[in-house]
PDB file of C-alpha atoms in Angstrom:
ATOM      1  CA  MET A1216      98.104 102.671 119.905  1.00  0.00           C
ATOM      2  CA  ARG A1217      96.544 102.358 116.447  1.00  0.00           C
ATOM      3  CA  ASN A1218      97.908 104.612 113.712  1.00  0.00           C
ATOM      4  CA  VAL A1219      95.364 106.843 112.002  1.00  0.00           C
ATOM      5  CA  GLY A1220      95.936 107.763 108.364  1.00  0.00           C
ATOM      6  CA  ILE A1221      94.165 109.261 105.379  1.00  0.00           C
ATOM      7  CA  TYR A1222      94.165 108.587 101.642  1.00  0.00           C
ATOM      8  CA  TYR A1223      95.538 111.425  99.520  1.00  0.00           C
ATOM      9  CA  ALA A1224      92.709 111.189  96.940  1.00  0.00           C
ATOM     10  CA  PHE A1225      90.283 112.772  99.419  1.00  0.00           C
ATOM     11  CA  TRP A1226      91.757 116.031  98.080  1.00  0.00           C
ATOM     12  CA  THR A1227      92.147 115.192  94.370  1.00  0.00           C
ATOM     13  CA  HIS A1228      90.096 114.640  91.233  1.00  0.00           C
ATOM     14  CA  GLU A1229      92.809 112.551  89.544  1.00  0.00           C
ATOM     15  CA  TRP A1230      94.837 109.577  90.728  1.00  0.00           C
ATOM     16  CA  GLU A1231      98.083 111.072  89.450  1.00  0.00           C
ATOM     17  CA  ALA A1232      99.366 113.663  91.902  1.00  0.00           C
ATOM     18  CA  ASP A1233     102.466 115.146  93.469  1.00  0.00           C
ATOM     19  CA  PHE A1234     102.479 113.478  96.866  1.00  0.00           C
ATOM     20  CA  LEU A1235     105.168 115.645  98.452  1.00  0.00           C
ATOM     21  CA  PRO A1236     102.861 118.558  99.472  1.00  0.00           C
ATOM     22  CA  PHE A1237     100.569 116.106 101.234  1.00  0.00           C
ATOM     23  CA  VAL A1238     103.267 115.209 103.757  1.00  0.00           C
ATOM     24  CA  PRO A1239     103.256 118.533 105.669  1.00  0.00           C
ATOM     25  CA  LYS A1240      99.496 118.931 105.152  1.00  0.00           C
ATOM     26  CA  VAL A1241      98.597 115.551 106.609  1.00  0.00           C
ATOM     27  CA  LYS A1242     101.124 115.925 109.420  1.00  0.00           C
ATOM     28  CA  GLU A1243      99.784 119.377 110.353  1.00  0.00           C
ATOM     29  CA  LEU A1244      96.248 118.004 110.425  1.00  0.00           C
ATOM     30  CA  GLY A1245      97.411 115.503 113.029  1.00  0.00           C
ATOM     31  CA  PHE A1246      97.541 112.191 111.158  1.00  0.00           C
ATOM     32  CA  ASP A1247     100.110 109.448 111.689  1.00  0.00           C
ATOM     33  CA  GLN A1248      99.990 108.007 108.177  1.00  0.00           C
ATOM     34  CA  LEU A1249      99.552 109.063 104.551  1.00  0.00           C
ATOM     35  CA  GLU A1250      98.354 106.580 101.946  1.00  0.00           C
ATOM     36  CA  VAL A1251      99.325 107.274  98.336  1.00  0.00           C
ATOM     37  CA  ASN A1252      98.929 105.644  94.927  1.00  0.00           C
ATOM     38  CA  GLY A1253     101.337 102.746  94.542  1.00  0.00           C
ATOM     39  CA  GLY A1254     101.102 102.900  90.768  1.00  0.00           C
ATOM     40  CA  THR A1255     102.503 106.419  90.746  1.00  0.00           C
ATOM     41  CA  ILE A1256     105.251 105.376  93.146  1.00  0.00           C
ATOM     42  CA  ALA A1257     106.289 102.602  90.747  1.00  0.00           C
ATOM     43  CA  GLU A1258     106.695 105.107  87.902  1.00  0.00           C
ATOM     44  CA  MET A1259     108.531 107.824  89.857  1.00  0.00           C
ATOM     45  CA  LYS A1260     112.226 108.476  89.439  1.00  0.00           C
ATOM     46  CA  PRO A1261     114.316 106.941  92.230  1.00  0.00           C
ATOM     47  CA  ALA A1262     115.465 110.387  93.354  1.00  0.00           C
ATOM     48  CA  ASP A1263     111.866 111.586  93.669  1.00  0.00           C
ATOM     49  CA  ARG A1264     110.928 108.496  95.655  1.00  0.00           C
ATOM     50  CA  ALA A1265     113.872 109.105  97.967  1.00  0.00           C
ATOM     51  CA  THR A1266     112.794 112.721  98.467  1.00  0.00           C
ATOM     52  CA  LEU A1267     109.251 111.662  99.363  1.00  0.00           C
ATOM     53  CA  ALA A1268     110.459 108.948 101.729  1.00  0.00           C
ATOM     54  CA  GLY A1269     112.852 111.386 103.386  1.00  0.00           C
ATOM     55  CA  ALA A1270     110.166 114.023 103.860  1.00  0.00           C
ATOM     56  CA  ALA A1271     107.838 111.479 105.456  1.00  0.00           C
ATOM     57  CA  ARG A1272     110.616 110.203 107.685  1.00  0.00           C
ATOM     58  CA  ASP A1273     111.517 113.729 108.811  1.00  0.00           C
ATOM     59  CA  ALA A1274     107.847 114.394 109.590  1.00  0.00           C
ATOM     60  CA  ALA A1275     107.519 111.096 111.497  1.00  0.00           C
ATOM     61  CA  LEU A1276     104.720 110.198 109.082  1.00  0.00           C
ATOM     62  CA  ARG A1277     104.206 106.613 107.963  1.00  0.00           C
ATOM     63  CA  LEU A1278     103.613 105.993 104.256  1.00  0.00           C
ATOM     64  CA  SER A1279     101.384 103.267 102.869  1.00  0.00           C
ATOM     65  CA  TYR A1280     100.431 102.507  99.295  1.00  0.00           C
ATOM     66  CA  GLY A1281      97.186 101.644  97.544  1.00  0.00           C
ATOM     67  CA  ILE A1282      96.494 100.230  94.086  1.00  0.00           C
ATOM     68  CA  GLY A1283      93.557  99.105  92.012  1.00  0.00           C
ATOM     69  CA  LEU A1284      95.390  97.115  89.347  1.00  0.00           C
ATOM     70  CA  PRO A1285      94.315  98.172  85.829  1.00  0.00           C
ATOM     71  CA  ALA A1286      93.019  95.444  83.513  1.00  0.00           C
ATOM     72  CA  GLN A1287      96.290  95.242  81.566  1.00  0.00           C
ATOM     73  CA  TYR A1288      98.019  94.229  84.819  1.00  0.00           C
ATOM     74  CA  ASP A1289      95.413  91.723  86.008  1.00  0.00           C
ATOM     75  CA  VAL A1290      97.330  89.078  87.946  1.00  0.00           C
ATOM     76  CA  SER A1291      94.237  86.840  87.958  1.00  0.00           C
ATOM     77  CA  SER A1292      93.869  86.868  84.176  1.00  0.00           C
ATOM     78  CA  LEU A1293      93.496  83.589  82.288  1.00  0.00           C
ATOM     79  CA  ASP A1294      95.646  85.193  79.583  1.00  0.00           C
ATOM     80  CA  GLU A1295      99.186  84.319  80.622  1.00  0.00           C
ATOM     81  CA  ALA A1296     100.626  87.339  78.807  1.00  0.00           C
ATOM     82  CA  VAL A1297      98.410  89.683  80.824  1.00  0.00           C
ATOM     83  CA  ARG A1298      99.206  87.850  84.053  1.00  0.00           C
ATOM     84  CA  ALA A1299     102.932  88.060  83.347  1.00  0.00           C
ATOM     85  CA  ASN A1300     102.569  91.770  82.614  1.00  0.00           C
ATOM     86  CA  GLY A1301     100.841  92.205  85.963  1.00  0.00           C
ATOM     87  CA  LEU A1302     103.582  90.327  87.778  1.00  0.00           C
ATOM     88  CA  ARG A1303     106.239  92.567  86.215  1.00  0.00           C
ATOM     89  CA  TYR A1304     104.268  95.653  87.212  1.00  0.00           C
ATOM     90  CA  MET A1305     103.810  94.453  90.778  1.00  0.00           C
ATOM     91  CA  ARG A1306     107.506  93.568  90.993  1.00  0.00           C
ATOM     92  CA  ARG A1307     108.358  97.169  90.054  1.00  0.00           C
ATOM     93  CA  MET A1308     105.946  98.469  92.670  1.00  0.00           C
ATOM     94  CA  ILE A1309     107.213  96.149  95.402  1.00  0.00           C
ATOM     95  CA  ASP A1310     110.817  97.069  94.600  1.00  0.00           C
ATOM     96  CA  ALA A1311     109.948 100.782  94.627  1.00  0.00           C
ATOM     97  CA  VAL A1312     108.250 100.516  98.013  1.00  0.00           C
ATOM     98  CA  GLY A1313     111.137  98.409  99.269  1.00  0.00           C
ATOM     99  CA  ASP A1314     113.572 101.118  98.192  1.00  0.00           C
ATOM    100  CA  MET A1315     111.522 103.602 100.245  1.00  0.00           C
ATOM    101  CA  GLY A1316     111.829 101.507 103.373  1.00  0.00           C
ATOM    102  CA  GLY A1317     109.085  98.942 102.855  1.00  0.00           C
ATOM    103  CA  GLY A1318     105.533  98.960 104.147  1.00  0.00           C
ATOM    104  CA  THR A1319     102.121  97.887 102.924  1.00  0.00           C
ATOM    105  CA  ILE A1320     100.622  97.855  99.438  1.00  0.00           C
ATOM    106  CA  CYS A1321      96.871  97.438  99.666  1.00  0.00           C
ATOM    107  CA  GLY A1322      93.924  97.124  97.305  1.00  0.00           C
ATOM    108  CA  THR A1323      93.257  94.753  94.432  1.00  0.00           C
ATOM    109  CA  VAL A1324      96.776  93.369  94.498  1.00  0.00           C
ATOM    110  CA  HIS A1325      95.134  90.006  93.781  1.00  0.00           C
ATOM    111  CA  SER A1326      93.134  90.884  90.635  1.00  0.00           C
ATOM    112  CA  THR A1327      91.982  94.062  88.859  1.00  0.00           C
ATOM    113  CA  TRP A1328      89.630  96.944  89.636  1.00  0.00           C
ATOM    114  CA  PRO A1329      86.906  97.626  88.778  1.00  0.00           C
ATOM    115  CA  ALA A1330      85.915  94.220  87.438  1.00  0.00           C
ATOM    116  CA  THR A1331      83.039  91.829  86.987  1.00  0.00           C
ATOM    117  CA  LEU A1332      83.202  88.143  86.073  1.00  0.00           C
ATOM    118  CA  PRO A1333      84.173  88.146  82.378  1.00  0.00           C
ATOM    119  CA  PRO A1334      81.513  87.218  79.793  1.00  0.00           C
ATOM    120  CA  GLY A1335      81.242  83.509  79.119  1.00  0.00           C
ATOM    121  CA  HIS A1336      82.247  82.554  82.662  1.00  0.00           C
ATOM    122  CA  GLU A1337      79.877  81.522  85.433  1.00  0.00           C
ATOM    123  CA  ASP A1338      82.475  80.394  87.971  1.00  0.00           C
ATOM    124  CA  LYS A1339      85.256  82.510  89.467  1.00  0.00           C
ATOM    125  CA  ARG A1340      87.368  79.579  90.643  1.00  0.00           C
ATOM    126  CA  ARG A1341      89.735  79.597  87.646  1.00  0.00           C
ATOM    127  CA  PHE A1342      90.450  83.294  88.186  1.00  0.00           C
ATOM    128  CA  ARG A1343      91.010  82.684  91.879  1.00  0.00           C
ATOM    129  CA  GLU A1344      93.487  79.906  91.068  1.00  0.00           C
ATOM    130  CA  GLN A1345      95.392  82.236  88.738  1.00  0.00           C
ATOM    131  CA  SER A1346      95.380  84.892  91.430  1.00  0.00           C
ATOM    132  CA  LEU A1347      96.793  82.481  93.988  1.00  0.00           C
ATOM    133  CA  ARG A1348      99.534  81.446  91.551  1.00  0.00           C
ATOM    134  CA  SER A1349     100.471  85.080  91.104  1.00  0.00           C
ATOM    135  CA  MET A1350     100.303  85.954  94.786  1.00  0.00           C
ATOM    136  CA  ARG A1351     102.591  83.068  95.700  1.00  0.00           C
ATOM    137  CA  GLU A1352     105.152  84.526  93.295  1.00  0.00           C
ATOM    138  CA  MET A1353     104.677  88.104  94.496  1.00  0.00           C
ATOM    139  CA  VAL A1354     105.051  87.336  98.195  1.00  0.00           C
ATOM    140  CA  LYS A1355     108.501  85.864  97.606  1.00  0.00           C
ATOM    141  CA  VAL A1356     109.639  89.266  96.369  1.00  0.00           C
ATOM    142  CA  ALA A1357     107.653  91.112  99.028  1.00  0.00           C
ATOM    143  CA  GLU A1358     109.165  89.088 101.866  1.00  0.00           C
ATOM    144  CA  ASP A1359     112.663  89.982 100.673  1.00  0.00           C
ATOM    145  CA  ARG A1360     111.827  93.703 100.341  1.00  0.00           C
ATOM    146  CA  GLY A1361     110.019  94.265 103.635  1.00  0.00           C
ATOM    147  CA  VAL A1362     106.661  94.711 101.925  1.00  0.00           C
ATOM    148  CA  VAL A1363     103.274  93.288 102.927  1.00  0.00           C
ATOM    149  CA  LEU A1364     100.523  92.900 100.320  1.00  0.00           C
ATOM    150  CA  LEU A1365      97.045  93.556 101.707  1.00  0.00           C
ATOM    151  CA  VAL A1366      94.176  91.909  99.849  1.00  0.00           C
ATOM    152  CA  GLU A1367      91.201  94.259  99.946  1.00  0.00           C
ATOM    153  CA  VAL A1368      87.717  92.873 100.432  1.00  0.00           C
ATOM    154  CA  ILE A1369      85.577  94.773  97.906  1.00  0.00           C
ATOM    155  CA  ASN A1370      81.838  94.800  97.304  1.00  0.00           C
ATOM    156  CA  ARG A1371      80.241  92.806  94.483  1.00  0.00           C
ATOM    157  CA  PHE A1372      79.512  95.891  92.371  1.00  0.00           C
ATOM    158  CA  GLU A1373      83.213  96.760  92.029  1.00  0.00           C
ATOM    159  CA  GLN A1374      84.929  93.350  92.066  1.00  0.00           C
ATOM    160  CA  PHE A1375      83.917  89.698  91.896  1.00  0.00           C
ATOM    161  CA  MET A1376      86.656  87.624  93.481  1.00  0.00           C
ATOM    162  CA  ILE A1377      86.796  88.419  97.202  1.00  0.00           C
ATOM    163  CA  ASN A1378      83.667  90.079  98.582  1.00  0.00           C
ATOM    164  CA  THR A1379      83.669  88.939 102.220  1.00  0.00           C
ATOM    165  CA  ALA A1380      86.095  88.625 105.091  1.00  0.00           C
ATOM    166  CA  ALA A1381      85.580  84.860 105.059  1.00  0.00           C
ATOM    167  CA  GLU A1382      86.691  84.671 101.421  1.00  0.00           C
ATOM    168  CA  ALA A1383      89.733  86.798 102.231  1.00  0.00           C
ATOM    169  CA  VAL A1384      90.744  84.635 105.184  1.00  0.00           C
ATOM    170  CA  ALA A1385      90.517  81.501 103.041  1.00  0.00           C
ATOM    171  CA  TYR A1386      92.630  83.181 100.358  1.00  0.00           C
ATOM    172  CA  VAL A1387      95.455  84.441 102.583  1.00  0.00           C
ATOM    173  CA  GLU A1388      95.607  81.138 104.449  1.00  0.00           C
ATOM    174  CA  GLU A1389      96.082  79.341 101.129  1.00  0.00           C
ATOM    175  CA  VAL A1390      98.890  81.751 100.260  1.00  0.00           C
ATOM    176  CA  GLY A1391     100.465  81.095 103.650  1.00  0.00           C
ATOM    177  CA  SER A1392     102.895  84.003 103.802  1.00  0.00           C
ATOM    178  CA  PRO A1393     103.474  86.768 106.364  1.00  0.00           C
ATOM    179  CA  ALA A1394     103.655  89.091 103.355  1.00  0.00           C
ATOM    180  CA  CYS A1395      99.979  88.521 102.455  1.00  0.00           C
ATOM    181  CA  LYS A1396      97.391  89.943 104.844  1.00  0.00           C
ATOM    182  CA  ILE A1397      93.917  91.517 104.702  1.00  0.00           C
ATOM    183  CA  LEU A1398      92.519  95.019 104.268  1.00  0.00           C
ATOM    184  CA  LEU A1399      88.889  95.466 105.301  1.00  0.00           C
ATOM    185  CA  ASP A1400      86.860  98.572 104.443  1.00  0.00           C
ATOM    186  CA  THR A1401      83.786  99.774 106.309  1.00  0.00           C
ATOM    187  CA  PHE A1402      82.128 101.012 103.094  1.00  0.00           C
ATOM    188  CA  HIS A1403      82.384  97.598 101.453  1.00  0.00           C
ATOM    189  CA  MET A1404      81.518  95.649 104.613  1.00  0.00           C
ATOM    190  CA  ASN A1405      78.323  97.664 104.972  1.00  0.00           C
ATOM    191  CA  ILE A1406      77.211  96.202 101.625  1.00  0.00           C
ATOM    192  CA  GLU A1407      78.395  92.612 101.960  1.00  0.00           C
ATOM    193  CA  GLU A1408      78.646  91.536 105.585  1.00  0.00           C
ATOM    194  CA  PRO A1409      75.639  90.525 107.732  1.00  0.00           C
ATOM    195  CA  SER A1410      77.730  91.592 110.729  1.00  0.00           C
ATOM    196  CA  ILE A1411      80.525  94.137 110.395  1.00  0.00           C
ATOM    197  CA  GLY A1412      81.819  93.245 113.833  1.00  0.00           C
ATOM    198  CA  GLY A1413      81.684  89.562 112.976  1.00  0.00           C
ATOM    199  CA  ALA A1414      83.686  90.151 109.790  1.00  0.00           C
ATOM    200  CA  ILE A1415      86.400  91.986 111.709  1.00  0.00           C
ATOM    201  CA  ARG A1416      86.604  89.230 114.307  1.00  0.00           C
ATOM    202  CA  HIS A1417      86.749  86.558 111.601  1.00  0.00           C
ATOM    203  CA  ALA A1418      89.627  88.339 109.847  1.00  0.00           C
ATOM    204  CA  GLY A1419      91.340  88.411 113.240  1.00  0.00           C
ATOM    205  CA  LYS A1420      95.094  87.952 113.110  1.00  0.00           C
ATOM    206  CA  HIS A1421      95.112  88.359 109.326  1.00  0.00           C
ATOM    207  CA  LEU A1422      93.725  91.918 109.470  1.00  0.00           C
ATOM    208  CA  ARG A1423      96.505  94.472 108.982  1.00  0.00           C
ATOM    209  CA  GLN A1424      94.596  97.618 108.020  1.00  0.00           C
ATOM    210  CA  LEU A1425      91.064  99.014 108.066  1.00  0.00           C
ATOM    211  CA  HIS A1426      89.760 101.624 105.634  1.00  0.00           C
ATOM    212  CA  LEU A1427      87.263 103.978 107.234  1.00  0.00           C
ATOM    213  CA  GLY A1428      84.310 105.760 105.670  1.00  0.00           C
ATOM    214  CA  GLU A1429      80.594 106.214 106.087  1.00  0.00           C
ATOM    215  CA  THR A1430      77.988 104.354 104.027  1.00  0.00           C
ATOM    216  CA  ASP A1431      77.919 107.194 101.461  1.00  0.00           C
ATOM    217  CA  ARG A1432      81.708 107.751 101.448  1.00  0.00           C
ATOM    218  CA  LYS A1433      81.639 110.704 103.851  1.00  0.00           C
ATOM    219  CA  PRO A1434      84.406 110.927 106.463  1.00  0.00           C
ATOM    220  CA  PRO A1435      83.833 108.933 109.658  1.00  0.00           C
ATOM    221  CA  GLY A1436      81.488 110.607 112.107  1.00  0.00           C
ATOM    222  CA  LEU A1437      79.076 112.061 109.547  1.00  0.00           C
ATOM    223  CA  GLY A1438      76.789 109.093 108.970  1.00  0.00           C
ATOM    224  CA  ARG A1439      75.278 105.919 110.382  1.00  0.00           C
ATOM    225  CA  MET A1440      78.162 103.447 110.374  1.00  0.00           C
ATOM    226  CA  PRO A1441      78.083 101.373 113.609  1.00  0.00           C
ATOM    227  CA  TRP A1442      81.348 102.680 115.021  1.00  0.00           C
ATOM    228  CA  LYS A1443      80.777 101.326 118.542  1.00  0.00           C
ATOM    229  CA  GLU A1444      80.351  97.830 117.107  1.00  0.00           C
ATOM    230  CA  ILE A1445      83.486  98.306 115.011  1.00  0.00           C
ATOM    231  CA  LYS A1446      85.542  99.487 117.997  1.00  0.00           C
ATOM    232  CA  THR A1447      84.424  96.513 120.094  1.00  0.00           C
ATOM    233  CA  ALA A1448      85.322  94.101 117.290  1.00  0.00           C
ATOM    234  CA  LEU A1449      88.747  95.701 116.786  1.00  0.00           C
ATOM    235  CA  ASP A1450      89.439  95.319 120.491  1.00  0.00           C
ATOM    236  CA  ASP A1451      88.202  91.720 120.490  1.00  0.00           C
ATOM    237  CA  ALA A1452      90.511  90.964 117.542  1.00  0.00           C
ATOM    238  CA  ALA A1453      93.444  92.646 119.334  1.00  0.00           C
ATOM    239  CA  PHE A1454      93.861  94.781 116.212  1.00  0.00           C
ATOM    240  CA  ASP A1455      97.038  96.865 116.291  1.00  0.00           C
ATOM    241  CA  GLY A1456      97.239  97.855 112.634  1.00  0.00           C
ATOM    242  CA  SER A1457      96.394 101.090 110.855  1.00  0.00           C
ATOM    243  CA  LEU A1458      93.065 102.892 110.558  1.00  0.00           C
ATOM    244  CA  VAL A1459      93.102 104.776 107.253  1.00  0.00           C
ATOM    245  CA  MET A1460      90.300 107.149 106.349  1.00  0.00           C
ATOM    246  CA  GLU A1461      89.286 106.780 102.693  1.00  0.00           C
ATOM    247  CA  PRO A1462      86.416 109.232 102.123  1.00  0.00           C
ATOM    248  CA  PHE A1463      85.382 110.565  98.713  1.00  0.00           C
ATOM    249  CA  VAL A1464      83.043 113.562  98.658  1.00  0.00           C
ATOM    250  CA  MET A1465      83.902 115.344  95.386  1.00  0.00           C
ATOM    251  CA  SER A1466      82.469 114.430  91.995  1.00  0.00           C
ATOM    252  CA  GLY A1467      84.456 114.879  88.802  1.00  0.00           C
ATOM    253  CA  GLY A1468      87.725 113.638  87.376  1.00  0.00           C
ATOM    254  CA  GLN A1469      88.882 110.060  87.177  1.00  0.00           C
ATOM    255  CA  VAL A1470      88.682 109.599  90.934  1.00  0.00           C
ATOM    256  CA  GLY A1471      85.012 110.570  91.041  1.00  0.00           C
ATOM    257  CA  ARG A1472      84.260 108.409  88.020  1.00  0.00           C
ATOM    258  CA  ASP A1473      86.066 105.324  89.304  1.00  0.00           C
ATOM    259  CA  VAL A1474      84.552 105.391  92.794  1.00  0.00           C
ATOM    260  CA  GLY A1475      81.079 106.330  91.541  1.00  0.00           C
ATOM    261  CA  VAL A1476      80.673 109.786  93.047  1.00  0.00           C
ATOM    262  CA  TRP A1477      78.177 111.330  90.622  1.00  0.00           C
ATOM    263  CA  ARG A1478      77.168 114.299  92.769  1.00  0.00           C
ATOM    264  CA  PRO A1479      78.862 116.395  95.442  1.00  0.00           C
ATOM    265  CA  ILE A1480      78.426 114.310  98.595  1.00  0.00           C
ATOM    266  CA  ILE A1481      79.062 117.490 100.601  1.00  0.00           C
ATOM    267  CA  GLU A1482      78.408 120.870  98.965  1.00  0.00           C
ATOM    268  CA  ASN A1483      81.390 123.243  98.912  1.00  0.00           C
ATOM    269  CA  PRO A1484      83.396 121.154 101.358  1.00  0.00           C
ATOM    270  CA  ASP A1485      86.226 122.526 103.467  1.00  0.00           C
ATOM    271  CA  LEU A1486      88.278 119.378 103.050  1.00  0.00           C
ATOM    272  CA  ASP A1487      90.939 120.182 105.621  1.00  0.00           C
ATOM    273  CA  ALA A1488      88.318 121.019 108.248  1.00  0.00           C
ATOM    274  CA  LEU A1489      86.440 117.805 107.470  1.00  0.00           C
ATOM    275  CA  ALA A1490      89.621 115.753 107.766  1.00  0.00           C
ATOM    276  CA  ARG A1491      90.582 117.373 111.061  1.00  0.00           C
ATOM    277  CA  ALA A1492      87.132 116.868 112.591  1.00  0.00           C
ATOM    278  CA  SER A1493      86.944 113.262 111.412  1.00  0.00           C
ATOM    279  CA  LEU A1494      90.396 112.524 112.795  1.00  0.00           C
ATOM    280  CA  LYS A1495      89.221 113.791 116.185  1.00  0.00           C
ATOM    281  CA  PHE A1496      86.185 111.496 115.931  1.00  0.00           C
ATOM    282  CA  VAL A1497      88.301 108.468 114.988  1.00  0.00           C
ATOM    283  CA  ARG A1498      90.793 108.999 117.804  1.00  0.00           C
ATOM    284  CA  ALA A1499      87.941 109.339 120.296  1.00  0.00           C
ATOM    285  CA  ASN A1500      85.938 106.355 119.053  1.00  0.00           C
ATOM    286  CA  LEU A1501      88.266 103.798 117.432  1.00  0.00           C
ATOM    287  CA  VAL A1502      91.788 104.180 118.783  1.00  0.00           C
TER     288      VAL A1502
END
């Protein structure tokens, strides 16, 4: 049965947060998995990481980790000093997650976010080559620590390197490691893919996790995303990974700014009630 999770930032205005209270909350709501900010995990004290991991373990709640690498840690940078800085940062994150029992780190682990092709460049191939160099170094560490890096396919308005499932498949096959897989996201696929079901099928065995959200970032079940098509494609691909809801409905703070929520997507939302109802929808329609 597919795990169903939710991203902590559904409830927050800032990326930095105390993750510990989310463990009982998310468990009580009925989820199997909690996704948190990998950057924060990397900076936490070892004792605090151990406490969080223990709480999740006691609650039988899986942890996963997301990151949009800041520009100073861009592992696809043509500036070797920046790339090296990014590799050190990712090593700390991988080691931290490894210390907590391993798992997945997803997002722009292959570049930086948000990002457009830098001025003066018309071709992304050099950045892709740098990214591949970095990923081949990172997966060596990840393999040893029980960590899998999930390359997220992101729309053209937020990132330039990997915008389609086909590009992601080509990338992970060039890396050639069991520690490098794919994260697809319904919000991004709705923008970039001519067929969402086709994208899922093409990712196939490389697909480890799917982020769920409606076309306007509402929780699943409140919009027009083709969920029946998505379910059929997941079944066709024999997908047995995690389904992680990643809705954003609140404006304000760094979270709202970074994901482009410039108005309340839902007025005066009861976030817990929304999460509970959407979880029921996902279990009925995607699991």
